GROMACS .gro file of C-alpha atoms in nm:
model
  236
    1MET     CA    1   0.919  -2.168   0.017
    2THR     CA    2   1.125  -1.919  -0.186
    3THR     CA    3   1.027  -1.593  -0.348
    4ALA     CA    4   1.203  -1.444  -0.653
    5ARG     CA    5   1.381  -1.115  -0.594
    6PHE     CA    6   1.198  -0.793  -0.672
    7PRO     CA    7   1.161  -0.782  -1.052
    8ARG     CA    8   1.365  -0.488  -1.180
    9THR     CA    9   1.282  -0.593  -1.534
   10TRP     CA   10   1.236  -0.387  -1.849
   11ARG     CA   11   0.867  -0.373  -1.761
   12GLN     CA   12   0.960  -0.190  -1.441
   13THR     CA   13   1.227   0.038  -1.581
   14ALA     CA   14   1.068   0.114  -1.920
   15VAL     CA   15   0.697   0.129  -1.826
   16LEU     CA   16   0.614   0.136  -1.457
   17VAL     CA   17   0.884   0.371  -1.330
   18PRO     CA   18   0.810   0.632  -1.602
   19LEU     CA   19   0.442   0.593  -1.508
   20ALA     CA   20   0.531   0.656  -1.143
   21ARG     CA   21   0.729   0.966  -1.236
   22ALA     CA   22   0.428   1.097  -1.429
   23LEU     CA   23   0.214   1.025  -1.122
   24ARG     CA   24   0.453   1.234  -0.917
   25LEU     CA   25   0.356   1.532  -1.133
   26TYR     CA   26  -0.013   1.438  -1.115
   27TYR     CA   27  -0.035   1.387  -0.737
   28ARG     CA   28   0.244   1.623  -0.618
   29PRO     CA   29   0.336   1.394  -0.327
   30ARG     CA   30   0.503   1.497  -0.005
   31VAL     CA   31   0.678   1.246   0.220
   32HIS     CA   32   0.690   1.261   0.599
   33GLY     CA   33   0.890   1.042   0.837
   34LEU     CA   34   1.066   0.819   0.584
   35GLU     CA   35   1.401   0.894   0.748
   36ALA     CA   36   1.294   0.682   1.048
   37VAL     CA   37   1.243   0.371   0.832
   38PRO     CA   38   1.545   0.134   0.832
   39ALA     CA   39   1.723   0.162   0.498
   40ASP     CA   40   1.920  -0.162   0.514
   41ARG     CA   41   1.677  -0.423   0.649
   42PRO     CA   42   1.332  -0.548   0.549
   43VAL     CA   43   1.018  -0.422   0.721
   44ILE     CA   44   0.646  -0.482   0.703
   45TYR     CA   45   0.457  -0.174   0.584
   46VAL     CA   46   0.094  -0.170   0.697
   47ALA     CA   47  -0.165   0.079   0.577
   48LYS     CA   48  -0.534   0.142   0.532
   49HIS     CA   49  -0.655   0.014   0.195
   50PRO     CA   50  -0.724   0.312  -0.036
   51ARG     CA   51  -1.077   0.368  -0.169
   52THR     CA   52  -0.976   0.336  -0.533
   53TRP     CA   53  -0.933   0.065  -0.791
   54LEU     CA   54  -0.643   0.183  -1.010
   55TYR     CA   55  -0.345   0.113  -0.779
   56LEU     CA   56  -0.179   0.442  -0.873
   57GLU     CA   57  -0.100   0.566  -0.522
   58THR     CA   58   0.064   0.229  -0.448
   59ILE     CA   59   0.285   0.253  -0.757
   60LEU     CA   60   0.387   0.602  -0.648
   61LEU     CA   61   0.455   0.471  -0.297
   62GLY     CA   62   0.714   0.238  -0.446
   63LEU     CA   63   0.888   0.529  -0.617
   64VAL     CA   64   0.909   0.749  -0.307
   65SER     CA   65   0.986   0.473  -0.055
   66PHE     CA   66   1.252   0.264  -0.228
   67TRP     CA   67   1.308   0.311  -0.601
   68ASP     CA   68   1.453   0.662  -0.568
   69SER     CA   69   1.588   0.624  -0.214
   70GLY     CA   70   1.784   0.301  -0.232
   71ARG     CA   71   1.581   0.143   0.047
   72VAL     CA   72   1.481  -0.221   0.051
   73PRO     CA   73   1.202  -0.278  -0.208
   74PHE     CA   74   0.861  -0.390  -0.087
   75ARG     CA   75   0.640  -0.660  -0.231
   76PRO     CA   76   0.267  -0.572  -0.217
   77MET     CA   77   0.054  -0.860  -0.087
   78GLU     CA   78  -0.271  -0.916  -0.274
   79LYS     CA   79  -0.542  -1.168  -0.339
   80ARG     CA   80  -0.494  -1.344  -0.671
   81GLY     CA   81  -0.742  -1.396  -0.953
   82THR     CA   82  -0.979  -1.104  -0.887
   83SER     CA   83  -1.180  -0.930  -1.159
   84LEU     CA   84  -0.921  -0.649  -1.157
   85HIS     CA   85  -0.657  -0.895  -1.274
   86ARG     CA   86  -0.864  -0.966  -1.583
   87LEU     CA   87  -0.881  -0.604  -1.698
   88PRO     CA   88  -0.648  -0.547  -1.998
   89ALA     CA   89  -0.426  -0.262  -1.871
   90LEU     CA   90  -0.472  -0.285  -1.496
   91GLY     CA   91  -0.425  -0.661  -1.500
   92TRP     CA   92  -0.088  -0.615  -1.672
   93VAL     CA   93   0.019  -0.358  -1.413
   94ARG     CA   94  -0.077  -0.583  -1.122
   95ARG     CA   95   0.117  -0.872  -1.271
   96HIS     CA   96   0.435  -0.668  -1.299
   97VAL     CA   97   0.456  -0.447  -0.988
   98GLY     CA   98   0.615  -0.729  -0.788
   99THR     CA   99   0.314  -0.845  -0.589
  100ILE     CA  100   0.312  -1.169  -0.389
  101GLU     CA  101   0.022  -1.384  -0.282
  102ALA     CA  102  -0.154  -1.270   0.035
  103THR     CA  103  -0.039  -1.558   0.257
  104GLU     CA  104   0.177  -1.560   0.567
  105GLU     CA  105   0.412  -1.812   0.405
  106ALA     CA  106   0.474  -1.590   0.100
  107ALA     CA  107   0.534  -1.286   0.322
  108VAL     CA  108   0.782  -1.467   0.550
  109ALA     CA  109   0.967  -1.600   0.244
  110ALA     CA  110   1.001  -1.249   0.101
  111LEU     CA  111   1.120  -1.106   0.434
  112GLU     CA  112   1.371  -1.386   0.488
  113GLY     CA  113   1.494  -1.316   0.134
  114GLY     CA  114   1.576  -0.959   0.236
  115GLU     CA  115   1.273  -0.779   0.092
  116SER     CA  116   0.998  -0.579   0.261
  117VAL     CA  117   0.626  -0.642   0.222
  118LEU     CA  118   0.325  -0.410   0.203
  119VAL     CA  119   0.001  -0.519   0.369
  120PHE     CA  120  -0.347  -0.365   0.358
  121PRO     CA  121  -0.513  -0.560   0.644
  122GLY     CA  122  -0.857  -0.407   0.585
  123GLY     CA  123  -0.875  -0.522   0.223
  124ALA     CA  124  -1.216  -0.489   0.060
  125ARG     CA  125  -1.372  -0.373   0.386
  126GLU     CA  126  -1.180  -0.046   0.354
  127LEU     CA  127  -1.192  -0.037  -0.025
  128TYR     CA  128  -1.571  -0.007   0.001
  129GLY     CA  129  -1.587   0.150   0.348
  130PRO     CA  130  -1.598   0.512   0.465
  131PRO     CA  131  -1.300   0.737   0.389
  132ASP     CA  132  -1.004   0.740   0.629
  133ALA     CA  133  -1.153   0.475   0.859
  134LEU     CA  134  -0.976   0.153   0.959
  135ASP     CA  135  -1.160  -0.179   0.972
  136TRP     CA  136  -0.910  -0.444   1.084
  137LYS     CA  137  -1.133  -0.644   1.315
  138GLY     CA  138  -1.000  -1.000   1.329
  139ARG     CA  139  -0.714  -0.921   1.087
  140ARG     CA  140  -0.384  -0.993   1.267
  141GLY     CA  141  -0.179  -1.176   1.006
  142TYR     CA  142   0.070  -0.887   0.981
  143ALA     CA  143   0.156  -0.928   1.350
  144ARG     CA  144   0.210  -1.304   1.317
  145ILE     CA  145   0.430  -1.247   1.012
  146ALA     CA  146   0.638  -0.988   1.201
  147ALA     CA  147   0.685  -1.223   1.497
  148ARG     CA  148   0.781  -1.515   1.273
  149ALA     CA  149   1.027  -1.314   1.064
  150GLY     CA  150   1.155  -1.093   1.345
  151VAL     CA  151   1.116  -0.769   1.148
  152PRO     CA  152   0.964  -0.435   1.251
  153VAL     CA  153   0.627  -0.305   1.135
  154VAL     CA  154   0.608   0.045   0.986
  155PRO     CA  155   0.269   0.222   0.989
  156ILE     CA  156   0.178   0.418   0.674
  157ALA     CA  157  -0.095   0.672   0.605
  158ILE     CA  158  -0.165   0.815   0.259
  159ALA     CA  159  -0.357   1.139   0.300
  160GLY     CA  160  -0.576   1.207  -0.001
  161ALA     CA  161  -0.588   0.847  -0.123
  162ASP     CA  162  -0.952   0.807  -0.019
  163GLN     CA  163  -1.055   1.129  -0.196
  164GLN     CA  164  -0.953   1.025  -0.549
  165HIS     CA  165  -1.309   0.915  -0.632
  166PRO     CA  166  -1.579   1.122  -0.454
  167LEU     CA  167  -1.855   0.878  -0.556
  168ARG     CA  168  -1.892   0.499  -0.566
  169LEU     CA  169  -2.195   0.333  -0.721
  170PRO     CA  170  -2.251  -0.028  -0.600
  171LEU     CA  171  -2.339  -0.254  -0.894
  172GLY     CA  172  -2.403  -0.575  -0.703
  173ARG     CA  173  -2.198  -0.896  -0.664
  174GLY     CA  174  -1.902  -0.706  -0.529
  175HIS     CA  175  -1.871  -0.472  -0.828
  176SER     CA  176  -1.867  -0.094  -0.820
  177ALA     CA  177  -1.841   0.205  -1.050
  178TRP     CA  178  -1.602   0.468  -0.920
  179LEU     CA  179  -1.672   0.827  -1.020
  180PRO     CA  180  -1.497   0.989  -1.182
  181PRO     CA  181  -1.348   0.673  -1.337
  182VAL     CA  182  -1.007   0.840  -1.358
  183PRO     CA  183  -0.886   0.946  -1.010
  184LEU     CA  184  -0.881   1.315  -0.933
  185PRO     CA  185  -0.534   1.475  -0.905
  186VAL     CA  186  -0.565   1.525  -0.531
  187PRO     CA  187  -0.237   1.600  -0.350
  188LEU     CA  188  -0.107   1.288  -0.178
  189ASP     CA  189   0.090   1.299   0.146
  190TYR     CA  190   0.276   0.983   0.247
  191TRP     CA  191   0.327   0.952   0.621
  192PHE     CA  192   0.557   0.689   0.773
  193GLY     CA  193   0.530   0.611   1.143
  194ALA     CA  194   0.805   0.495   1.375
  195PRO     CA  195   0.897   0.125   1.330
  196LEU     CA  196   0.738  -0.105   1.588
  197GLU     CA  197   0.938  -0.410   1.698
  198PRO     CA  198   0.739  -0.735   1.728
  199PRO     CA  199   0.745  -0.951   2.041
  200ALA     CA  200   1.034  -1.197   2.062
  201THR     CA  201   0.786  -1.476   2.126
  202LYS     CA  202   0.508  -1.618   1.909
  203ASP     CA  203   0.273  -1.635   2.207
  204ALA     CA  204  -0.079  -1.565   2.079
  205ALA     CA  205  -0.162  -1.317   2.354
  206GLU     CA  206   0.154  -1.112   2.298
  207VAL     CA  207   0.116  -1.120   1.921
  208GLY     CA  208  -0.246  -1.011   1.960
  209ALA     CA  209  -0.146  -0.720   2.185
  210PHE     CA  210   0.118  -0.620   1.930
  211ALA     CA  211  -0.141  -0.632   1.650
  212ASP     CA  212  -0.366  -0.400   1.849
  213ALA     CA  213  -0.076  -0.161   1.910
  214VAL     CA  214   0.004  -0.151   1.539
  215ALA     CA  215  -0.361  -0.088   1.447
  216ALA     CA  216  -0.379   0.196   1.700
  217ALA     CA  217  -0.060   0.348   1.558
  218VAL     CA  218  -0.192   0.334   1.201
  219GLU     CA  219  -0.527   0.480   1.308
  220ALA     CA  220  -0.353   0.768   1.487
  221LEU     CA  221  -0.130   0.830   1.185
  222VAL     CA  222  -0.429   0.832   0.949
  223ALA     CA  223  -0.602   1.086   1.173
  224ARG     CA  224  -0.290   1.302   1.185
  225ALA     CA  225  -0.238   1.279   0.809
  226SER     CA  226  -0.603   1.359   0.739
  227ALA     CA  227  -0.593   1.665   0.965
  228ALA     CA  228  -0.282   1.794   0.790
  229ARG     CA  229  -0.400   1.711   0.437
  230ARG     CA  230  -0.360   1.979   0.172
  231LYS     CA  231  -0.662   2.122  -0.002
  232PRO     CA  232  -0.748   1.935  -0.324
  233TRP     CA  233  -0.625   2.209  -0.554
  234SER     CA  234  -0.338   2.340  -0.343
  235LEU     CA  235  -0.024   2.430  -0.538
  236THR     CA  236   0.206   2.385  -0.235
   0.00000   0.00000   0.00000
């Protein structure tokens, strides 16, 4: 299986990157620990899924982690064909940010092609769950991918991402109304943890232990980031 290289097309350079630069003004991001992330080899970024539906903090993550730094670009992994993909503007964005299908085969192909991947193991559980709380029970695909591809895993925490919409109104059948509908301009702090090397073997027990270690590292980083988070209207 092959994956096309990250799409630095006119849609990226003329639309999405200017959008990301505007988001930098809106969210006033600070970056912590990026210097520890390898700049010349692919990695697997793993993070808690934000409690929001607009994808803005993820677009900004691309700007601060690789577009402006020269690091290896990441390909977000996502489920295809959701209701969000059918929305006029958001659907267009999701089709052109360089996502790949959320399968182990697609992730390994991207990594072997020299690109990083971004994984939100909690998915909808964390999208609709309590703020700043991991729910990765039974989700270990990221560890199997790391072992297969032989690449490190980098924990990420985005402080403030879960505070963009203070209220969520369940509408049934998996739909929700997020309030306010436009995310609040909360300060975002991007924290990158130390890279974790996967086991050299694909033994299920060792891969499982590695998955647990990664989850614990992300949970600790989320707690640290949350404790250090700036006040919503801070100017610093």
